[in-house]
mmCIF file of C-alpha atoms and ligand atoms in Angstrom:
data_model
loop_
_atom_site.group_PDB
_atom_site.id
_atom_site.type_symbol
_atom_site.label_atom_id
_atom_site.label_comp_id
_atom_site.label_asym_id
_atom_site.label_seq_id
_atom_site.Cartn_x
_atom_site.Cartn_y
_atom_site.Cartn_z
ATOM 1 C CA MET W 548 5.989 8.481 14.124
ATOM 2 C CA LYS W 549 6.193 6.395 10.991
ATOM 3 C CA GLN W 550 8.885 7.370 8.490
ATOM 4 C CA LYS W 551 7.474 8.888 5.291
ATOM 5 C CA ILE W 552 7.701 6.195 2.655
ATOM 6 C CA HIS W 553 6.152 6.591 -0.761
ATOM 7 C CA ASN W 554 4.501 3.232 -1.317
ATOM 8 C CA PHE W 555 4.040 2.171 -4.951
ATOM 9 C CA ASN W 556 3.663 -1.504 -4.151
ATOM 10 C CA SER W 557 1.342 -3.528 -6.375
ATOM 11 C CA GLY W 558 -0.359 -5.386 -3.538
ATOM 12 C CA PRO W 559 -0.722 -5.679 -0.674
ATOM 13 C CA ALA W 560 -0.804 -1.972 -1.214
ATOM 14 C CA ILE W 561 -1.169 1.423 0.363
ATOM 15 C CA LEU W 562 -4.302 2.364 2.325
ATOM 16 C CA SER W 563 -5.125 5.764 3.716
ATOM 17 C CA GLU W 564 -3.598 6.806 7.042
ATOM 18 C CA GLU W 565 -7.137 7.225 8.394
ATOM 19 C CA VAL W 566 -7.891 3.568 7.697
ATOM 20 C CA PHE W 567 -4.662 2.456 9.399
ATOM 21 C CA GLN W 568 -5.467 4.575 12.448
ATOM 22 C CA GLU W 569 -9.027 3.341 12.767
ATOM 23 C CA ALA W 570 -8.080 -0.277 12.149
ATOM 24 C CA SER W 571 -5.389 -0.107 14.813
ATOM 25 C CA ARG W 572 -7.833 1.409 17.304
ATOM 26 C CA ALA W 573 -10.194 -1.506 16.663
ATOM 27 C CA VAL W 574 -7.380 -3.977 17.262
ATOM 28 C CA LEU W 575 -7.086 -2.539 20.772
ATOM 29 C CA ASN W 576 -10.728 -1.842 21.503
ATOM 30 C CA PHE W 577 -13.466 -2.462 18.944
ATOM 31 C CA ASN W 578 -16.440 -0.092 19.222
ATOM 32 C CA ASN W 579 -15.659 0.552 22.898
ATOM 33 C CA SER W 580 -16.570 -3.037 23.640
ATOM 34 C CA GLY W 581 -13.439 -3.690 25.651
ATOM 35 C CA LEU W 582 -12.598 -6.394 23.117
ATOM 36 C CA SER W 583 -10.238 -6.438 20.169
ATOM 37 C CA ILE W 584 -11.670 -6.896 16.669
ATOM 38 C CA LEU W 585 -9.294 -9.866 16.526
ATOM 39 C CA GLU W 586 -11.040 -11.741 19.328
ATOM 40 C CA ILE W 587 -14.744 -11.193 18.718
ATOM 41 C CA GLY W 588 -17.096 -13.791 17.294
ATOM 42 C CA HIS W 589 -17.922 -13.433 13.615
ATOM 43 C CA ARG W 590 -21.637 -13.655 14.493
ATOM 44 C CA THR W 591 -21.449 -10.836 17.041
ATOM 45 C CA PRO W 592 -24.186 -8.295 16.195
ATOM 46 C CA ALA W 593 -21.638 -5.470 15.977
ATOM 47 C CA PHE W 594 -19.689 -7.409 13.353
ATOM 48 C CA ILE W 595 -22.825 -8.372 11.470
ATOM 49 C CA ASP W 596 -23.528 -4.637 11.252
ATOM 50 C CA VAL W 597 -20.049 -4.092 9.778
ATOM 51 C CA LEU W 598 -20.681 -6.799 7.212
ATOM 52 C CA GLN W 599 -24.066 -5.347 6.321
ATOM 53 C CA GLU W 600 -22.702 -1.809 6.009
ATOM 54 C CA ALA W 601 -19.765 -2.993 3.911
ATOM 55 C CA ARG W 602 -22.163 -4.767 1.581
ATOM 56 C CA GLN W 603 -24.305 -1.659 1.349
ATOM 57 C CA LEU W 604 -21.290 0.545 0.621
ATOM 58 C CA VAL W 605 -20.189 -1.711 -2.225
ATOM 59 C CA LYS W 606 -23.686 -1.557 -3.709
ATOM 60 C CA GLU W 607 -23.843 2.197 -3.325
ATOM 61 C CA LEU W 608 -20.331 2.938 -4.642
ATOM 62 C CA MET W 609 -20.919 0.685 -7.646
ATOM 63 C CA ASN W 610 -24.486 1.878 -8.192
ATOM 64 C CA LEU W 611 -25.655 -1.722 -8.304
ATOM 65 C CA ASN W 612 -29.285 -2.559 -8.744
ATOM 66 C CA ASP W 613 -31.112 -5.071 -6.548
ATOM 67 C CA GLU W 614 -30.325 -8.027 -8.762
ATOM 68 C CA TYR W 615 -26.844 -8.210 -7.243
ATOM 69 C CA GLU W 616 -25.463 -9.871 -4.143
ATOM 70 C CA VAL W 617 -22.192 -8.855 -2.516
ATOM 71 C CA LEU W 618 -20.096 -11.608 -0.947
ATOM 72 C CA PHE W 619 -16.985 -11.530 1.201
ATOM 73 C CA LEU W 620 -15.040 -14.741 0.667
ATOM 74 C CA HIS W 621 -11.716 -16.386 1.434
ATOM 75 C CA GLY W 622 -9.093 -17.721 -0.920
ATOM 76 C CA GLY W 623 -8.049 -14.659 -2.899
ATOM 77 C CA ALA W 624 -8.908 -13.810 -6.477
ATOM 78 C CA SER W 625 -7.054 -16.999 -7.425
ATOM 79 C CA THR W 626 -9.787 -19.144 -5.861
ATOM 80 C CA GLN W 627 -12.306 -17.353 -8.080
ATOM 81 C CA PHE W 628 -10.373 -18.650 -11.086
ATOM 82 C CA PHE W 629 -11.944 -22.066 -10.407
ATOM 83 C CA GLN W 630 -14.965 -21.151 -8.290
ATOM 84 C CA ILE W 631 -16.458 -19.197 -11.190
ATOM 85 C CA PRO W 632 -16.459 -22.030 -13.778
ATOM 86 C CA MET W 633 -17.504 -24.448 -11.039
ATOM 87 C CA ASN W 634 -20.670 -22.380 -10.507
ATOM 88 C CA LEU W 635 -21.322 -21.199 -14.054
ATOM 89 C CA LEU W 636 -20.052 -23.756 -16.542
ATOM 90 C CA ASP W 637 -21.036 -27.345 -17.147
ATOM 91 C CA ARG W 638 -18.585 -29.974 -18.379
ATOM 92 C CA PHE W 639 -19.584 -29.814 -22.059
ATOM 93 C CA GLU W 640 -20.373 -26.139 -22.230
ATOM 94 C CA THR W 641 -18.056 -23.422 -23.465
ATOM 95 C CA ALA W 642 -16.920 -20.171 -21.871
ATOM 96 C CA ALA W 643 -15.034 -17.385 -23.646
ATOM 97 C CA TYR W 644 -11.844 -16.020 -22.095
ATOM 98 C CA THR W 645 -9.555 -13.120 -22.985
ATOM 99 C CA ASP W 646 -5.869 -13.844 -22.499
ATOM 100 C CA THR W 647 -4.369 -10.488 -21.557
ATOM 101 C CA GLY W 648 -1.892 -11.290 -18.810
ATOM 102 C CA VAL W 649 -0.596 -13.853 -16.369
ATOM 103 C CA PHE W 650 -3.654 -13.690 -14.112
ATOM 104 C CA ALA W 651 -5.939 -14.078 -17.136
ATOM 105 C CA ALA W 652 -3.880 -17.088 -18.239
ATOM 106 C CA LYS W 653 -4.179 -18.600 -14.773
ATOM 107 C CA ALA W 654 -7.948 -18.122 -14.878
ATOM 108 C CA ILE W 655 -7.990 -19.944 -18.236
ATOM 109 C CA LYS W 656 -5.898 -22.827 -16.906
ATOM 110 C CA GLU W 657 -8.203 -23.372 -13.935
ATOM 111 C CA ALA W 658 -11.410 -22.998 -15.954
ATOM 112 C CA LYS W 659 -10.289 -25.758 -18.324
ATOM 113 C CA LEU W 660 -10.761 -28.194 -15.450
ATOM 114 C CA PHE W 661 -14.510 -27.547 -15.583
ATOM 115 C CA GLY W 662 -15.531 -27.059 -19.200
ATOM 116 C CA ASN W 663 -14.487 -26.028 -22.685
ATOM 117 C CA ILE W 664 -12.581 -22.791 -22.838
ATOM 118 C CA ASN W 665 -12.530 -20.705 -25.976
ATOM 119 C CA VAL W 666 -9.685 -18.194 -25.787
ATOM 120 C CA VAL W 667 -11.153 -15.466 -27.994
ATOM 121 C CA CYS W 668 -8.062 -13.270 -28.041
ATOM 122 C CA SER W 669 -4.548 -13.124 -26.678
ATOM 123 C CA SER W 670 -1.773 -10.574 -26.383
ATOM 124 C CA ALA W 671 0.768 -13.173 -25.267
ATOM 125 C CA ASP W 672 2.585 -12.689 -28.599
ATOM 126 C CA LYS W 673 3.953 -9.350 -27.358
ATOM 127 C CA ASN W 674 4.456 -10.182 -23.701
ATOM 128 C CA TYR W 675 0.955 -8.847 -22.940
ATOM 129 C CA ASN W 676 1.921 -5.245 -23.665
ATOM 130 C CA TYR W 677 -1.364 -4.367 -25.382
ATOM 131 C CA LEU W 678 -5.054 -5.278 -25.347
ATOM 132 C CA PRO W 679 -6.473 -7.096 -28.373
ATOM 133 C CA LYS W 680 -9.126 -5.068 -30.215
ATOM 134 C CA ASP W 681 -10.700 -7.048 -33.034
ATOM 135 C CA PHE W 682 -12.143 -10.284 -31.837
ATOM 136 C CA ILE W 683 -15.549 -11.857 -31.718
ATOM 137 C CA VAL W 684 -17.280 -13.098 -28.618
ATOM 138 C CA PRO W 685 -19.442 -16.067 -29.585
ATOM 139 C CA ASP W 686 -23.082 -15.714 -28.567
ATOM 140 C CA ASP W 687 -23.324 -19.353 -27.533
ATOM 141 C CA ALA W 688 -20.629 -19.228 -24.853
ATOM 142 C CA LYS W 689 -21.902 -19.307 -21.262
ATOM 143 C CA TYR W 690 -19.984 -16.186 -20.273
ATOM 144 C CA LEU W 691 -17.056 -13.976 -21.236
ATOM 145 C CA HIS W 692 -14.194 -13.579 -18.762
ATOM 146 C CA ILE W 693 -12.046 -10.474 -18.834
ATOM 147 C CA THR W 694 -9.373 -8.960 -16.579
ATOM 148 C CA SER W 695 -10.262 -5.269 -16.368
ATOM 149 C CA ASN W 696 -6.752 -4.209 -15.359
ATOM 150 C CA ASN W 697 -3.667 -6.299 -15.967
ATOM 151 C CA THR W 698 -1.632 -5.577 -12.874
ATOM 152 C CA ILE W 699 1.677 -7.042 -13.994
ATOM 153 C CA TYR W 700 1.814 -5.498 -17.475
ATOM 154 C CA GLY W 701 -0.018 -2.233 -16.866
ATOM 155 C CA THR W 702 -2.829 -2.468 -19.397
ATOM 156 C CA GLN W 703 -6.448 -1.572 -18.680
ATOM 157 C CA TRP W 704 -9.591 -1.920 -20.771
ATOM 158 C CA LYS W 705 -10.953 1.578 -21.529
ATOM 159 C CA VAL W 706 -13.873 0.239 -23.497
ATOM 160 C CA PHE W 707 -15.072 -3.208 -22.579
ATOM 161 C CA PRO W 708 -15.592 -5.797 -25.311
ATOM 162 C CA ASP W 709 -19.069 -6.127 -26.764
ATOM 163 C CA ALA W 710 -20.812 -9.290 -25.700
ATOM 164 C CA ASN W 711 -24.359 -10.627 -25.774
ATOM 165 C CA ILE W 712 -23.536 -13.083 -23.018
ATOM 166 C CA PRO W 713 -22.905 -12.587 -19.287
ATOM 167 C CA ILE W 714 -19.604 -10.844 -18.527
ATOM 168 C CA VAL W 715 -17.373 -11.928 -15.661
ATOM 169 C CA ALA W 716 -14.594 -9.545 -14.678
ATOM 170 C CA ASP W 717 -11.509 -9.877 -12.530
ATOM 171 C CA MET W 718 -11.269 -6.319 -11.181
ATOM 172 C CA SER W 719 -8.684 -7.096 -8.506
ATOM 173 C CA SER W 720 -6.482 -4.139 -9.323
ATOM 174 C CA ASP W 721 -8.907 -1.456 -10.470
ATOM 175 C CA ILE W 722 -12.161 -2.011 -8.632
ATOM 176 C CA LEU W 723 -13.761 1.299 -7.598
ATOM 177 C CA SER W 724 -10.946 3.274 -9.204
ATOM 178 C CA ARG W 725 -13.042 4.727 -12.029
ATOM 179 C CA GLU W 726 -16.640 5.307 -12.966
ATOM 180 C CA ILE W 727 -17.893 2.475 -15.077
ATOM 181 C CA ASP W 728 -21.285 0.907 -15.413
ATOM 182 C CA TYR W 729 -20.886 -1.972 -12.988
ATOM 183 C CA ASN W 730 -24.374 -3.204 -13.893
ATOM 184 C CA LYS W 731 -22.982 -4.295 -17.254
ATOM 185 C CA PHE W 732 -21.195 -7.158 -15.515
ATOM 186 C CA ASP W 733 -22.789 -10.317 -14.217
ATOM 187 C CA LEU W 734 -20.008 -11.251 -11.843
ATOM 188 C CA ILE W 735 -17.203 -9.049 -10.552
ATOM 189 C CA TYR W 736 -14.459 -10.276 -8.271
ATOM 190 C CA ALA W 737 -11.438 -8.744 -6.600
ATOM 191 C CA GLY W 738 -8.852 -9.713 -4.039
ATOM 192 C CA ALA W 739 -9.049 -6.911 -1.479
ATOM 193 C CA GLN W 740 -5.340 -6.240 -1.078
ATOM 194 C CA LYS W 741 -4.941 -3.920 -4.047
ATOM 195 C CA ASN W 742 -7.631 -1.284 -4.065
ATOM 196 C CA LEU W 743 -10.154 -2.433 -1.509
ATOM 197 C CA GLY W 744 -8.483 -3.262 1.797
ATOM 198 C CA CYS W 745 -5.913 -5.657 3.168
ATOM 199 C CA ALA W 746 -5.133 -9.247 2.223
ATOM 200 C CA GLY W 747 -7.477 -11.957 3.482
ATOM 201 C CA VAL W 748 -10.806 -11.256 1.852
ATOM 202 C CA THR W 749 -12.106 -11.402 -1.699
ATOM 203 C CA ILE W 750 -15.162 -9.552 -2.811
ATOM 204 C CA VAL W 751 -17.566 -11.169 -5.253
ATOM 205 C CA VAL W 752 -20.464 -9.239 -6.728
ATOM 206 C CA VAL W 753 -22.864 -11.532 -8.516
ATOM 207 C CA LYS W 754 -26.133 -11.207 -10.340
ATOM 208 C CA LYS W 755 -28.385 -13.791 -8.742
ATOM 209 C CA ASN W 756 -30.062 -14.962 -11.935
ATOM 210 C CA ILE W 757 -26.878 -16.476 -13.396
ATOM 211 C CA LEU W 758 -26.609 -18.976 -10.533
ATOM 212 C CA GLY W 759 -28.106 -22.448 -10.156
ATOM 213 C CA LYS W 760 -27.844 -23.372 -13.820
ATOM 214 C CA VAL W 761 -25.181 -26.076 -13.738
ATOM 215 C CA GLU W 762 -25.716 -29.791 -13.274
ATOM 216 C CA ARG W 763 -22.668 -30.542 -11.167
ATOM 217 C CA ASP W 764 -22.711 -30.855 -7.408
ATOM 218 C CA ILE W 765 -20.818 -27.957 -5.884
ATOM 219 C CA PRO W 766 -19.055 -28.282 -2.516
ATOM 220 C CA THR W 767 -20.848 -26.076 -0.003
ATOM 221 C CA MET W 768 -17.942 -23.683 0.529
ATOM 222 C CA MET W 769 -17.619 -23.215 -3.227
ATOM 223 C CA ASP W 770 -21.313 -22.600 -3.886
ATOM 224 C CA TYR W 771 -22.165 -18.894 -4.220
ATOM 225 C CA ARG W 772 -25.801 -19.639 -3.429
ATOM 226 C CA MET W 773 -24.829 -20.999 -0.024
ATOM 227 C CA HIS W 774 -22.780 -17.893 0.751
ATOM 228 C CA ILE W 775 -25.695 -15.699 -0.314
ATOM 229 C CA LYS W 776 -28.035 -17.685 1.884
ATOM 230 C CA GLU W 777 -25.747 -17.355 4.899
ATOM 231 C CA ASN W 778 -24.779 -13.700 4.319
ATOM 232 C CA SER W 779 -21.084 -14.526 3.832
ATOM 233 C CA LEU W 780 -21.061 -16.280 7.218
ATOM 234 C CA LEU W 781 -20.999 -19.859 6.034
ATOM 235 C CA ASN W 782 -17.905 -20.425 8.147
ATOM 236 C CA THR W 783 -15.634 -18.152 10.207
ATOM 237 C CA ALA W 784 -15.398 -14.979 8.176
ATOM 238 C CA PRO W 785 -12.074 -13.112 7.871
ATOM 239 C CA VAL W 786 -13.294 -10.590 10.407
ATOM 240 C CA PHE W 787 -10.371 -8.178 10.436
ATOM 241 C CA ALA W 788 -9.939 -8.134 6.646
ATOM 242 C CA ILE W 789 -13.650 -7.415 6.210
ATOM 243 C CA TYR W 790 -13.420 -4.659 8.806
ATOM 244 C CA VAL W 791 -10.513 -3.014 6.973
ATOM 245 C CA ALA W 792 -12.417 -3.252 3.683
ATOM 246 C CA TYR W 793 -15.393 -1.627 5.413
ATOM 247 C CA LEU W 794 -13.216 1.225 6.718
ATOM 248 C CA ASN W 795 -11.723 1.719 3.291
ATOM 249 C CA LEU W 796 -15.126 1.754 1.585
ATOM 250 C CA LYS W 797 -16.307 4.328 4.114
ATOM 251 C CA TRP W 798 -13.186 6.413 3.491
ATOM 252 C CA LEU W 799 -13.809 6.163 -0.246
ATOM 253 C CA LYS W 800 -17.364 7.394 0.149
ATOM 254 C CA ASN W 801 -16.412 10.216 2.524
ATOM 255 C CA THR W 802 -13.669 11.509 0.238
ATOM 256 C CA GLY W 803 -15.867 12.029 -2.792
ATOM 257 C CA GLY W 804 -16.573 8.493 -3.941
ATOM 258 C CA VAL W 805 -15.455 6.862 -7.150
ATOM 259 C CA GLU W 806 -15.978 10.081 -9.097
ATOM 260 C CA GLN W 807 -13.295 11.972 -7.153
ATOM 261 C CA LYS W 808 -10.950 8.998 -7.126
ATOM 262 C CA GLU W 809 -11.142 8.715 -10.886
ATOM 263 C CA ILE W 810 -10.220 12.395 -11.242
ATOM 264 C CA LEU W 811 -7.254 11.878 -8.922
ATOM 265 C CA ASN W 812 -6.200 8.591 -10.530
ATOM 266 C CA ARG W 813 -6.305 10.189 -13.964
ATOM 267 C CA LYS W 814 -4.130 13.070 -12.762
ATOM 268 C CA LYS W 815 -1.597 10.743 -11.161
ATOM 269 C CA SER W 816 -1.326 8.531 -14.222
ATOM 270 C CA GLU W 817 -1.026 11.466 -16.631
ATOM 271 C CA LEU W 818 1.781 12.855 -14.525
ATOM 272 C CA ILE W 819 3.805 9.652 -14.407
ATOM 273 C CA TYR W 820 3.299 8.765 -18.076
ATOM 274 C CA ALA W 821 4.284 12.283 -19.155
ATOM 275 C CA GLU W 822 7.533 11.851 -17.240
ATOM 276 C CA ILE W 823 8.156 8.339 -18.599
ATOM 277 C CA ASP W 824 7.737 9.741 -22.126
ATOM 278 C CA ARG W 825 9.888 12.828 -21.470
ATOM 279 C CA ASN W 826 12.731 11.339 -19.446
ATOM 280 C CA LYS W 827 15.740 10.202 -21.506
ATOM 281 C CA MET W 828 16.505 7.385 -19.066
ATOM 282 C CA PHE W 829 13.203 5.513 -19.295
ATOM 283 C CA THR W 830 10.688 4.161 -21.721
ATOM 284 C CA GLY W 831 7.125 2.880 -21.281
ATOM 285 C CA THR W 832 6.423 -0.767 -22.017
ATOM 286 C CA THR W 833 2.766 -0.814 -23.009
ATOM 287 C CA GLU W 834 0.755 0.380 -25.963
ATOM 288 C CA ILE W 835 -0.093 4.014 -25.153
ATOM 289 C CA GLU W 836 -3.848 3.702 -25.691
ATOM 290 C CA ASP W 837 -4.039 0.740 -23.293
ATOM 291 C CA ARG W 838 -2.040 2.283 -20.461
ATOM 292 C CA SER W 839 -3.390 1.551 -17.012
ATOM 293 C CA MET W 840 -4.270 4.317 -14.563
ATOM 294 C CA MET W 841 -3.394 1.922 -11.750
ATOM 295 C CA ASN W 842 -0.066 0.355 -12.694
ATOM 296 C CA ALA W 843 2.439 2.288 -14.817
ATOM 297 C CA CYS W 844 5.121 -0.034 -16.207
ATOM 298 C CA PHE W 845 8.403 1.220 -17.614
ATOM 299 C CA VAL W 846 11.997 0.130 -18.135
ATOM 300 C CA ALA W 847 15.421 1.752 -18.204
ATOM 301 C CA LYS W 848 16.512 2.511 -21.782
ATOM 302 C CA ASP W 849 19.979 1.360 -20.828
ATOM 303 C CA GLU W 850 19.618 -1.876 -18.899
ATOM 304 C CA LYS W 851 22.751 -1.091 -16.910
ATOM 305 C CA THR W 852 21.006 1.754 -15.116
ATOM 306 C CA GLU W 853 18.116 -0.413 -13.894
ATOM 307 C CA LYS W 854 19.846 -1.471 -10.713
ATOM 308 C CA SER W 855 21.123 1.997 -9.938
ATOM 309 C CA PHE W 856 17.639 3.513 -10.299
ATOM 310 C CA LEU W 857 16.217 0.916 -7.910
ATOM 311 C CA GLU W 858 18.972 1.752 -5.419
ATOM 312 C CA TYR W 859 18.364 5.463 -5.897
ATOM 313 C CA CYS W 860 14.637 4.976 -5.207
ATOM 314 C CA LYS W 861 15.441 3.049 -2.062
ATOM 315 C CA GLU W 862 17.679 5.872 -0.872
ATOM 316 C CA LYS W 863 14.810 8.281 -1.544
ATOM 317 C CA ASN W 864 12.278 6.246 0.484
ATOM 318 C CA ILE W 865 10.380 4.965 -2.529
ATOM 319 C CA TYR W 866 9.018 1.483 -1.926
ATOM 320 C CA GLY W 867 7.617 -1.185 -4.234
ATOM 321 C CA ILE W 868 8.760 0.296 -7.554
ATOM 322 C CA LYS W 869 10.429 -2.857 -8.902
ATOM 323 C CA GLY W 870 8.504 -4.403 -11.788
ATOM 324 C CA HIS W 871 7.064 -7.907 -11.582
ATOM 325 C CA ARG W 872 9.677 -10.546 -12.346
ATOM 326 C CA LEU W 873 7.815 -11.501 -15.550
ATOM 327 C CA ALA W 874 7.711 -7.944 -16.871
ATOM 328 C CA GLY W 875 11.028 -6.600 -15.537
ATOM 329 C CA GLY W 876 11.923 -2.941 -15.089
ATOM 330 C CA PHE W 877 9.720 -0.786 -12.936
ATOM 331 C CA ARG W 878 6.094 -0.497 -11.994
ATOM 332 C CA ALA W 879 4.461 2.358 -10.150
ATOM 333 C CA SER W 880 1.166 1.186 -8.701
ATOM 334 C CA MET W 881 -1.112 4.114 -7.971
ATOM 335 C CA TYR W 882 -4.229 2.828 -6.270
ATOM 336 C CA ASN W 883 -6.928 5.063 -4.775
ATOM 337 C CA ALA W 884 -5.090 5.711 -1.507
ATOM 338 C CA LEU W 885 -1.825 6.809 -3.127
ATOM 339 C CA PRO W 886 -1.655 10.603 -2.826
ATOM 340 C CA LEU W 887 -0.849 12.821 -5.813
ATOM 341 C CA GLU W 888 2.100 14.058 -3.791
ATOM 342 C CA SER W 889 3.761 10.625 -3.999
ATOM 343 C CA VAL W 890 3.578 10.660 -7.800
ATOM 344 C CA GLU W 891 4.923 14.221 -7.912
ATOM 345 C CA TYR W 892 7.746 13.055 -5.682
ATOM 346 C CA LEU W 893 8.539 10.048 -7.886
ATOM 347 C CA VAL W 894 8.590 12.301 -10.947
ATOM 348 C CA ARG W 895 11.135 14.593 -9.229
ATOM 349 C CA VAL W 896 13.260 11.578 -8.300
ATOM 350 C CA MET W 897 13.198 10.406 -11.935
ATOM 351 C CA GLN W 898 14.260 13.894 -13.034
ATOM 352 C CA ASP W 899 17.053 14.030 -10.463
ATOM 353 C CA PHE W 900 18.225 10.596 -11.549
ATOM 354 C CA GLU W 901 18.354 11.804 -15.129
ATOM 355 C CA SER W 902 20.364 14.894 -14.281
ATOM 356 C CA LEU W 903 22.813 12.899 -12.155
ATOM 357 C CA SER W 904 23.515 10.465 -14.975
HETATM 358 C C1 PLP J 1089 -3.315 -9.874 -7.660
HETATM 359 C C2 PLP J 1089 -4.224 -10.357 -8.692
HETATM 360 C C3 PLP J 1089 -4.797 -11.635 -8.633
HETATM 361 C C4 PLP J 1089 -4.442 -12.637 -7.563
HETATM 362 O O1 PLP J 1089 -5.014 -12.282 -6.391
HETATM 363 P P1 PLP J 1089 -4.895 -13.188 -5.076
HETATM 364 O O2 PLP J 1089 -5.826 -12.498 -4.150
HETATM 365 O O3 PLP J 1089 -3.452 -13.116 -4.662
HETATM 366 O O4 PLP J 1089 -5.295 -14.565 -5.416
HETATM 367 C C5 PLP J 1089 -5.691 -11.990 -9.623
HETATM 368 N N1 PLP J 1089 -6.017 -11.150 -10.617
HETATM 369 C C6 PLP J 1089 -5.479 -9.916 -10.707
HETATM 370 C C7 PLP J 1089 -5.880 -9.023 -11.830
HETATM 371 C C8 PLP J 1089 -4.572 -9.483 -9.749
HETATM 372 O O5 PLP J 1089 -4.036 -8.254 -9.844
#
C-alpha cells in the first residue's frame, strides 16, 4: 500500500488513483493480449484504437468542431515554442506575443528565430505577478500567442484578450480545467504532464485552415500537416504516454467532464486563497483578480519561517509545495486530479503551523 502523500507538485503532477491502477495493469498485460503496453508496436490495431479514442475524447471534452485536428507529439510544450512559428510565420511577417511569464518569454525567444515578434504587453516589470489589461493586438499580425495559465507565477487569464487574428494558446497547465470556448483558439498546445497525463507527449489542437501558408520548407517531423496526414504516427509514437493521456481523458469524462472539474477546481482554489489571505504567516504573491485556479503562489511574511514551513510540510506528507526557484516561496498546484481533501488538509497544516509559531 502506497503511503498517503498529498501531491501539490507543478508537473509532472498528480493523476487519479484509477489511472495509475489501469496504467500499471497495462504495463503487465495490455488488453489481455499477453503483452505489455511497453512492448507493442505503435501501429498495432489495439493501439491505433487508443489513439483514435484519445483524439475523440479531446474533441468531445473541448467541444471542438470539425475544423480541428488533434495531434499527439514529442518534444514537450517547449518544442511548440519553435514549431508554431515555423509552421505559421514567415521570415518577414509579424506575430504578436504576450509576455506574462518565463514560459511566455521562452516562446518569444524561440519565435524570434523565425520572424518578427511584436511583444504587445509584458508583466515582467513586476516579476510577472499580474496580467496586463490594456493593450492592443494589431490586426496585421499573423497570430497572437498567449499563455492561458502561468504555472510559475500563478496567474491565469479569466477573460482572453480581444483579437481579430488567429489565437495560439499554451494551455500546458490549465487545459481541460475549466469551461472555455476552445473554438475561439486556432492552435492550442499542452505538455501532458500537468493536467493531461504523464510526461512524454504533447497535445496540439490545430485548426486546419491556418496551415500551409508559409513559404519556408519545414522538416517533416516539424510539419503539422505531415502529422495530420499520418494520424500522429509519423514515427514511433510515445505509446505509453499516449495511453496514460487516454486513460486520464476517459477518467475526466466519466467523472463529470470539464464542467464538474471546474466546480471542484474553483472550490479548491477558493479554499487555499482564503487561507493565504487569513493566515498571519503567509501572503499571496499575485494580483487577486488574476489568481490562478491551478497554481496558488504565496510566500512567508517573515522570510525566516520559509524553511521551517517547508520542513513542516515534509513532516506532514505534503509534497511539491516549494515555489519555483524564480518565484520563491510556495506554490500549491491543484490540477484536476488533486482531491479537495488534499487542499483541506494543506489548509489545516497552514493553520497548525500558524498556531505553533
Ligand atoms: C511546463 C510548461 C511548459 C514546458 O513544458 P515542457 O513539456 O516541459 O516543455 C511550457 N509552458 C507552460 C505554461 C508550462 O507550464
